[in-house]
XYZ file of C-alpha atoms in Angstrom:
396
model
C 18.262 -43.993 51.330
C 15.309 -42.813 53.459
C 11.688 -43.923 53.645
C 8.652 -43.675 55.908
C 8.315 -46.565 58.362
C 5.708 -46.516 61.186
C 5.141 -42.810 60.464
C 8.821 -42.057 60.904
C 11.524 -41.240 58.407
C 14.233 -43.853 58.786
C 17.408 -44.815 56.979
C 16.868 -47.674 54.557
C 19.553 -50.213 53.782
C 19.732 -51.665 50.286
C 20.662 -55.337 50.048
C 21.537 -57.110 46.803
C 21.543 -60.908 46.775
C 23.230 -62.905 44.007
C 20.656 -65.270 42.466
C 23.004 -66.777 39.855
C 22.778 -70.249 41.419
C 19.012 -70.484 40.895
C 17.810 -72.657 38.028
C 14.301 -73.608 36.956
C 14.477 -76.725 39.185
C 16.627 -75.411 42.035
C 18.534 -77.755 44.313
C 21.426 -77.389 46.724
C 22.804 -73.841 46.682
C 20.062 -72.716 44.295
C 17.362 -74.015 46.641
C 18.897 -72.130 49.574
C 19.239 -68.932 47.549
C 15.669 -69.046 46.235
C 14.166 -69.539 49.687
C 16.446 -66.934 51.251
C 15.351 -64.332 48.686
C 11.705 -65.272 49.182
C 12.082 -65.023 52.962
C 13.923 -61.700 52.858
C 11.372 -60.207 50.487
C 8.524 -61.293 52.787
C 10.163 -59.401 55.675
C 10.875 -56.259 53.682
C 7.902 -54.271 54.991
C 8.738 -55.206 58.589
C 12.328 -53.986 58.421
C 14.387 -51.036 57.271
C 15.878 -53.131 54.473
C 15.214 -53.126 50.743
C 15.967 -56.497 49.121
C 16.752 -56.918 45.457
C 18.737 -59.342 43.350
C 21.420 -59.538 40.715
C 22.399 -62.370 38.442
C 25.600 -63.289 36.657
C 24.726 -65.264 33.532
C 27.179 -67.662 31.979
C 29.339 -66.363 29.139
C 27.246 -68.273 26.578
C 24.001 -66.756 27.901
C 25.541 -63.297 28.021
C 26.684 -63.527 24.380
C 23.093 -64.157 23.239
C 21.764 -61.519 25.646
C 19.945 -64.078 27.801
C 19.925 -62.149 31.071
C 16.392 -63.022 32.080
C 15.365 -64.295 35.484
C 14.691 -68.019 35.819
C 10.987 -68.832 35.953
C 11.417 -69.991 39.546
C 11.800 -66.399 40.751
C 8.773 -65.053 38.928
C 6.456 -66.021 41.795
C 8.155 -63.448 44.061
C 6.496 -60.084 43.474
C 8.246 -56.704 43.224
C 11.736 -58.072 42.768
C 14.121 -55.600 41.186
C 16.685 -57.372 39.063
C 20.113 -56.131 38.014
C 21.800 -58.345 35.407
C 25.566 -58.514 35.394
C 27.339 -58.868 32.045
C 29.250 -62.113 32.550
C 29.808 -64.810 35.151
C 31.975 -63.158 37.779
C 33.439 -66.423 38.978
C 35.187 -66.786 35.613
C 37.389 -63.868 36.597
C 37.876 -64.369 40.313
C 41.018 -66.388 39.761
C 42.355 -63.833 37.286
C 41.767 -60.078 37.326
C 38.626 -59.682 39.370
C 38.931 -55.901 39.477
C 38.886 -55.572 35.700
C 35.151 -55.008 35.455
C 34.576 -53.017 38.641
C 34.939 -49.425 37.349
C 32.491 -49.989 34.492
C 29.706 -51.254 36.746
C 30.228 -49.570 40.102
C 28.035 -46.650 39.070
C 25.024 -48.984 39.161
C 25.850 -50.068 42.726
C 26.690 -46.799 44.474
C 23.700 -46.861 46.833
C 24.099 -50.535 47.800
C 24.839 -51.245 51.465
C 25.344 -55.015 51.292
C 26.171 -57.354 48.416
C 25.558 -61.001 49.314
C 27.130 -63.781 47.271
C 25.414 -67.067 48.104
C 27.707 -69.609 46.416
C 31.232 -69.437 47.882
C 32.112 -66.095 46.292
C 31.176 -62.422 46.260
C 32.325 -59.819 43.771
C 34.635 -56.951 44.906
C 32.550 -53.897 44.095
C 33.852 -50.653 45.556
C 30.564 -49.846 47.255
C 28.781 -51.789 49.975
C 29.814 -54.427 52.473
C 30.489 -57.861 51.022
C 28.904 -61.028 52.456
C 29.825 -64.532 51.263
C 27.948 -67.743 52.089
C 30.146 -70.829 52.480
C 28.016 -73.967 52.558
C 30.714 -76.475 53.522
C 34.378 -77.301 53.010
C 34.053 -80.782 51.547
C 36.511 -79.870 48.799
C 39.193 -79.229 51.447
C 38.400 -81.756 54.154
C 37.611 -84.617 51.776
C 39.179 -83.723 48.402
C 38.943 -87.352 47.256
C 35.139 -87.011 47.476
C 35.062 -83.914 45.261
C 35.166 -83.235 41.546
C 37.824 -80.974 40.018
C 35.239 -78.229 39.592
C 34.391 -78.221 43.282
C 38.075 -78.246 44.220
C 38.457 -74.959 42.345
C 36.378 -73.384 45.128
C 39.498 -73.228 47.290
C 41.219 -70.612 45.134
C 37.944 -68.766 44.674
C 37.309 -68.470 48.407
C 40.900 -67.418 49.136
C 40.596 -64.661 46.553
C 37.250 -63.457 47.901
C 38.464 -63.389 51.501
C 40.594 -60.385 50.532
C 37.457 -58.236 50.318
C 34.765 -60.157 52.209
C 33.423 -58.397 55.318
C 31.313 -61.282 56.652
C 30.961 -65.020 56.031
C 27.655 -66.813 56.577
C 27.599 -70.549 57.192
C 25.148 -73.019 58.744
C 26.771 -74.909 61.605
C 29.333 -74.427 64.344
C 31.361 -77.306 62.915
C 31.589 -75.593 59.517
C 32.499 -72.293 61.171
C 35.385 -74.044 62.918
C 36.460 -75.604 59.610
C 36.595 -72.137 58.008
C 38.676 -70.831 60.915
C 41.047 -73.808 60.744
C 41.537 -73.899 56.969
C 41.486 -70.193 56.090
C 42.547 -68.494 59.321
C 39.415 -66.333 59.406
C 38.680 -64.604 62.720
C 35.656 -66.109 64.463
C 33.840 -62.771 64.761
C 33.893 -62.502 60.964
C 31.664 -65.599 60.636
C 27.927 -65.686 61.368
C 25.854 -68.855 61.659
C 22.328 -68.994 60.287
C 20.120 -72.051 60.011
C 18.648 -73.665 56.920
C 15.153 -75.070 56.480
C 13.280 -77.866 54.778
C 11.345 -77.590 51.524
C 8.492 -79.172 53.499
C 6.483 -78.248 56.556
C 4.838 -80.759 58.860
C 1.462 -80.303 57.129
C 2.823 -80.764 53.617
C 0.985 -84.024 52.894
C -2.302 -83.146 54.588
C -4.011 -81.954 51.413
C -2.289 -84.501 49.146
C -3.752 -87.794 47.916
C -1.018 -90.161 49.032
C -2.421 -93.143 47.125
C -2.337 -91.269 43.814
C 1.228 -90.114 44.482
C 2.320 -93.660 45.411
C 1.041 -94.925 42.072
C 3.398 -92.533 40.261
C 6.457 -94.037 41.956
C 8.165 -97.121 40.571
C 8.019 -99.115 43.793
C 5.687 -101.664 45.394
C 4.764 -99.980 48.672
C 3.426 -103.224 50.122
C 7.109 -104.007 50.735
C 8.710 -102.268 53.756
C 11.810 -100.244 52.991
C 14.824 -98.361 54.286
C 15.322 -94.939 52.679
C 18.231 -92.763 51.581
C 17.758 -89.367 49.874
C 20.579 -87.292 48.389
C 22.940 -87.103 45.433
C 24.506 -90.449 44.554
C 28.179 -89.676 45.195
C 31.025 -91.078 47.352
C 30.797 -88.458 50.129
C 27.316 -89.686 51.014
C 28.773 -93.062 52.058
C 26.256 -95.141 50.118
C 28.726 -97.999 49.712
C 28.754 -98.530 53.480
C 24.965 -98.230 53.490
C 24.756 -101.021 50.913
C 27.161 -103.135 52.999
C 25.014 -102.472 56.069
C 21.911 -103.461 54.123
C 23.565 -106.720 53.050
C 24.515 -107.456 56.658
C 21.139 -106.678 58.199
C 19.417 -108.829 55.556
C 21.732 -111.761 56.308
C 21.964 -111.375 60.074
C 18.326 -110.633 60.864
C 16.506 -111.994 57.789
C 14.454 -108.815 57.382
C 12.190 -108.453 54.348
C 12.935 -104.756 53.828
C 14.133 -103.225 50.577
C 16.529 -100.286 50.204
C 15.385 -97.219 48.248
C 17.909 -94.649 47.005
C 16.464 -91.347 45.789
C 18.765 -88.842 44.130
C 20.459 -87.850 40.929
C 23.715 -89.481 39.886
C 26.601 -87.336 41.043
C 30.370 -87.346 40.714
C 31.953 -90.829 40.573
C 28.611 -92.604 41.016
C 29.861 -95.644 39.062
C 31.645 -97.183 42.055
C 28.414 -97.056 44.035
C 26.381 -98.823 41.367
C 29.110 -101.445 41.054
C 28.728 -102.136 44.783
C 24.967 -102.465 44.353
C 25.359 -104.810 41.396
C 27.707 -107.031 43.410
C 25.261 -107.285 46.309
C 23.498 -110.627 46.641
C 20.420 -108.544 47.466
C 20.720 -106.233 44.460
C 17.146 -107.035 43.405
C 15.991 -105.467 46.680
C 17.922 -102.225 46.092
C 16.091 -99.598 44.047
C 17.513 -96.371 42.649
C 14.498 -94.209 41.862
C 16.501 -91.291 40.495
C 14.986 -87.827 40.586
C 11.431 -87.607 41.959
C 9.087 -84.657 42.408
C 8.891 -82.963 45.809
C 5.598 -84.646 46.637
C 6.882 -88.065 45.586
C 9.955 -87.690 47.798
C 7.715 -86.526 50.651
C 5.603 -89.674 50.422
C 8.738 -91.831 50.492
C 9.945 -90.046 53.632
C 6.525 -90.384 55.244
C 6.122 -94.115 54.602
C 9.620 -95.408 55.283
C 10.381 -97.576 58.301
C 13.703 -95.799 58.761
C 15.700 -93.063 57.025
C 19.478 -93.576 56.955
C 21.901 -90.757 56.160
C 25.464 -91.999 56.806
C 27.262 -89.098 55.091
C 30.944 -88.559 55.871
C 30.608 -84.775 55.954
C 27.876 -82.132 55.680
C 27.672 -78.369 55.978
C 24.134 -78.762 57.320
C 22.318 -81.936 56.251
C 18.932 -80.964 54.828
C 17.748 -84.546 54.142
C 17.895 -85.242 57.894
C 15.669 -82.231 58.563
C 13.282 -83.217 55.770
C 12.968 -86.740 57.145
C 12.229 -85.501 60.666
C 9.673 -83.021 59.332
C 7.719 -85.730 57.513
C 7.774 -88.314 60.276
C 10.663 -90.630 59.440
C 12.880 -91.977 62.237
C 16.481 -90.991 61.491
C 19.849 -92.719 61.631
C 22.737 -90.429 60.752
C 26.473 -89.919 61.204
C 28.087 -88.605 64.363
C 30.224 -86.222 62.286
C 30.333 -82.582 61.114
C 27.045 -80.665 61.380
C 24.682 -83.625 61.607
C 24.513 -83.882 65.426
C 23.877 -80.111 65.549
C 20.865 -80.473 63.267
C 19.195 -83.541 64.775
C 20.484 -83.397 68.369
C 18.519 -85.928 70.476
C 16.109 -86.782 67.643
C 18.287 -89.361 65.862
C 20.406 -92.453 66.384
C 24.066 -91.749 65.568
C 26.521 -94.080 63.889
C 30.196 -94.072 62.959
C 30.062 -93.659 59.157
C 33.193 -95.803 58.756
C 31.584 -98.758 60.558
C 28.900 -100.395 58.431
C 28.166 -102.937 61.166
C 26.963 -100.139 63.454
C 24.746 -98.880 60.633
C 23.261 -102.366 60.246
C 22.670 -102.813 63.972
C 21.021 -99.380 64.237
C 18.709 -100.172 61.331
C 17.578 -103.367 63.013
C 17.238 -101.592 66.358
C 14.654 -99.211 64.900
C 12.670 -101.624 62.753
C 12.483 -104.202 65.571
C 11.466 -101.766 68.326
C 8.189 -99.949 67.518
C 8.350 -97.875 70.720
C 11.821 -96.579 69.866
C 10.730 -95.832 66.317
C 7.722 -93.842 67.554
C 9.873 -91.972 70.081
C 12.280 -90.888 67.328
C 9.399 -89.771 65.107
C 7.951 -87.595 67.890
C 11.339 -86.099 68.769
C 12.118 -85.498 65.098
C 8.873 -83.645 64.426
C 9.410 -81.487 67.500
C 12.983 -80.729 66.485
C 11.998 -79.862 62.911
C 9.582 -77.179 64.110
C 12.557 -75.041 65.125
C 13.549 -74.576 61.476
C 11.794 -72.362 58.937
C 12.734 -70.078 56.062
C 11.312 -67.165 58.033
C 13.873 -67.956 60.731
C 16.648 -68.189 58.116
C 15.689 -64.756 56.759
C 15.540 -63.237 60.252
C 18.938 -64.661 61.162
C 20.402 -63.403 57.883
C 19.156 -59.885 58.638
C 20.758 -60.131 62.084
C 23.999 -61.169 60.379
C 23.846 -58.146 58.055
C 23.431 -55.897 61.098
C 26.818 -57.038 62.375
C 28.580 -55.083 59.617
C 26.311 -52.070 59.101
C-alpha cells in the first residue's frame, strides 16, 4: 500500500491489532490493549503505518450477531474494525487452520497481525506478533486457575507460526526462553505505562473523592492495590501487618483495593483470624480517581507479589507520590530500580521491618517519593507505542 507522506510517495504498512480483550471497564490485558491501540493511532500520521483493529467475539455473542466494538474504543477516532466470526482461542487447541481459507481474503494486504493476549491467529498473510504478559501459569501453577493454565497449550500452538513475541521485562523474556526454547532475537521488550500521569489529581477535588470512599482518612494507612489472589502474597502482607502492629505499636490500618480473584477465600480467612482484623479494610473495586487518592494519601504502598510480568501497581504508586516497598523478584526491580525498598516475599518479617522503616523515617519516605516520581516519568503510553513500532520493524 502506498500513500503520500511529507510530499513523498512511500510504502505503507498495515497493522491489525486484536482488541478482543477490551471490555467496557478494561483491566489487565484489556487495559494494555486499549492504551496500545490509542497510542498507535495517535502516531499514525507520524509514521508509515496504518493501524486498525479486529475483534473475536465469544461464541454466544457471535450467535446473536453481537460483533460491535465495546464503548471503550469509541473515543478513538477513525478506527477501522474487522469483526471475526468466532473466538479464535476456542480453536487454537484443535484445528486452528479450519477457518483460515474462508477469511484470508479479507486480510491479504495486512503486513502485521498482533495478538495481545497470549495468542495470535495463523492467517496466511502478514507477520504474526504475540504479546506474552507473564508466565505465572508455568512458574507458579499453584497460583493459577485452570483457565489460565490452559495458556500453556495455547502459546505452544501459536509459537508454530509466531514471527515475534512482545513482552515487558528482561526477566519475562528469559522465562520465555527457558520454558519454550524461543530464540532471544525473536523476543522484543517494550515497556508498559500507568493509567495516571503525575498531574492526574491536580484538577480533582480530593476532599469530595475521599468522601466517596468507605474509609476514615484521619487514620493513617498502609496500602495494597491489585487483584485479591494468592500470587499477590497478601497473606504474608497480613502477617507483616500483624507483626508491625504488635512490635512497634503503630496506629496504621491496612487497606486492600482490588477485586476478588481466584482462590481469594484463603486470604479472607487469614484476615478474619488476625487480631487486628478490624483495622484491615477490603474496599473492593474503586474508580480510577478513588484509587488515585488512596495512592496519593498513603504512608506506604506495599506490593509483595511473588511474580509479575511488569508490575503496574508499583508504577502507579510511584507516579502518584507513594513510597514503595516491593519484592526483589521477577520484573519488579526492573520497574522500580532505585526508587523502592525491596523485600524477600517469603519473609514477612522483612516486610514488617521495611514498613516500619518508612513510616518512622520521614526523610527516607520523602526520598523514595522523589525517586519514584522521577522514575515514573520514564514511562508513558506514547513510549509504549513507539517501542511497539520499533518491534514491528524487526520483522518487516
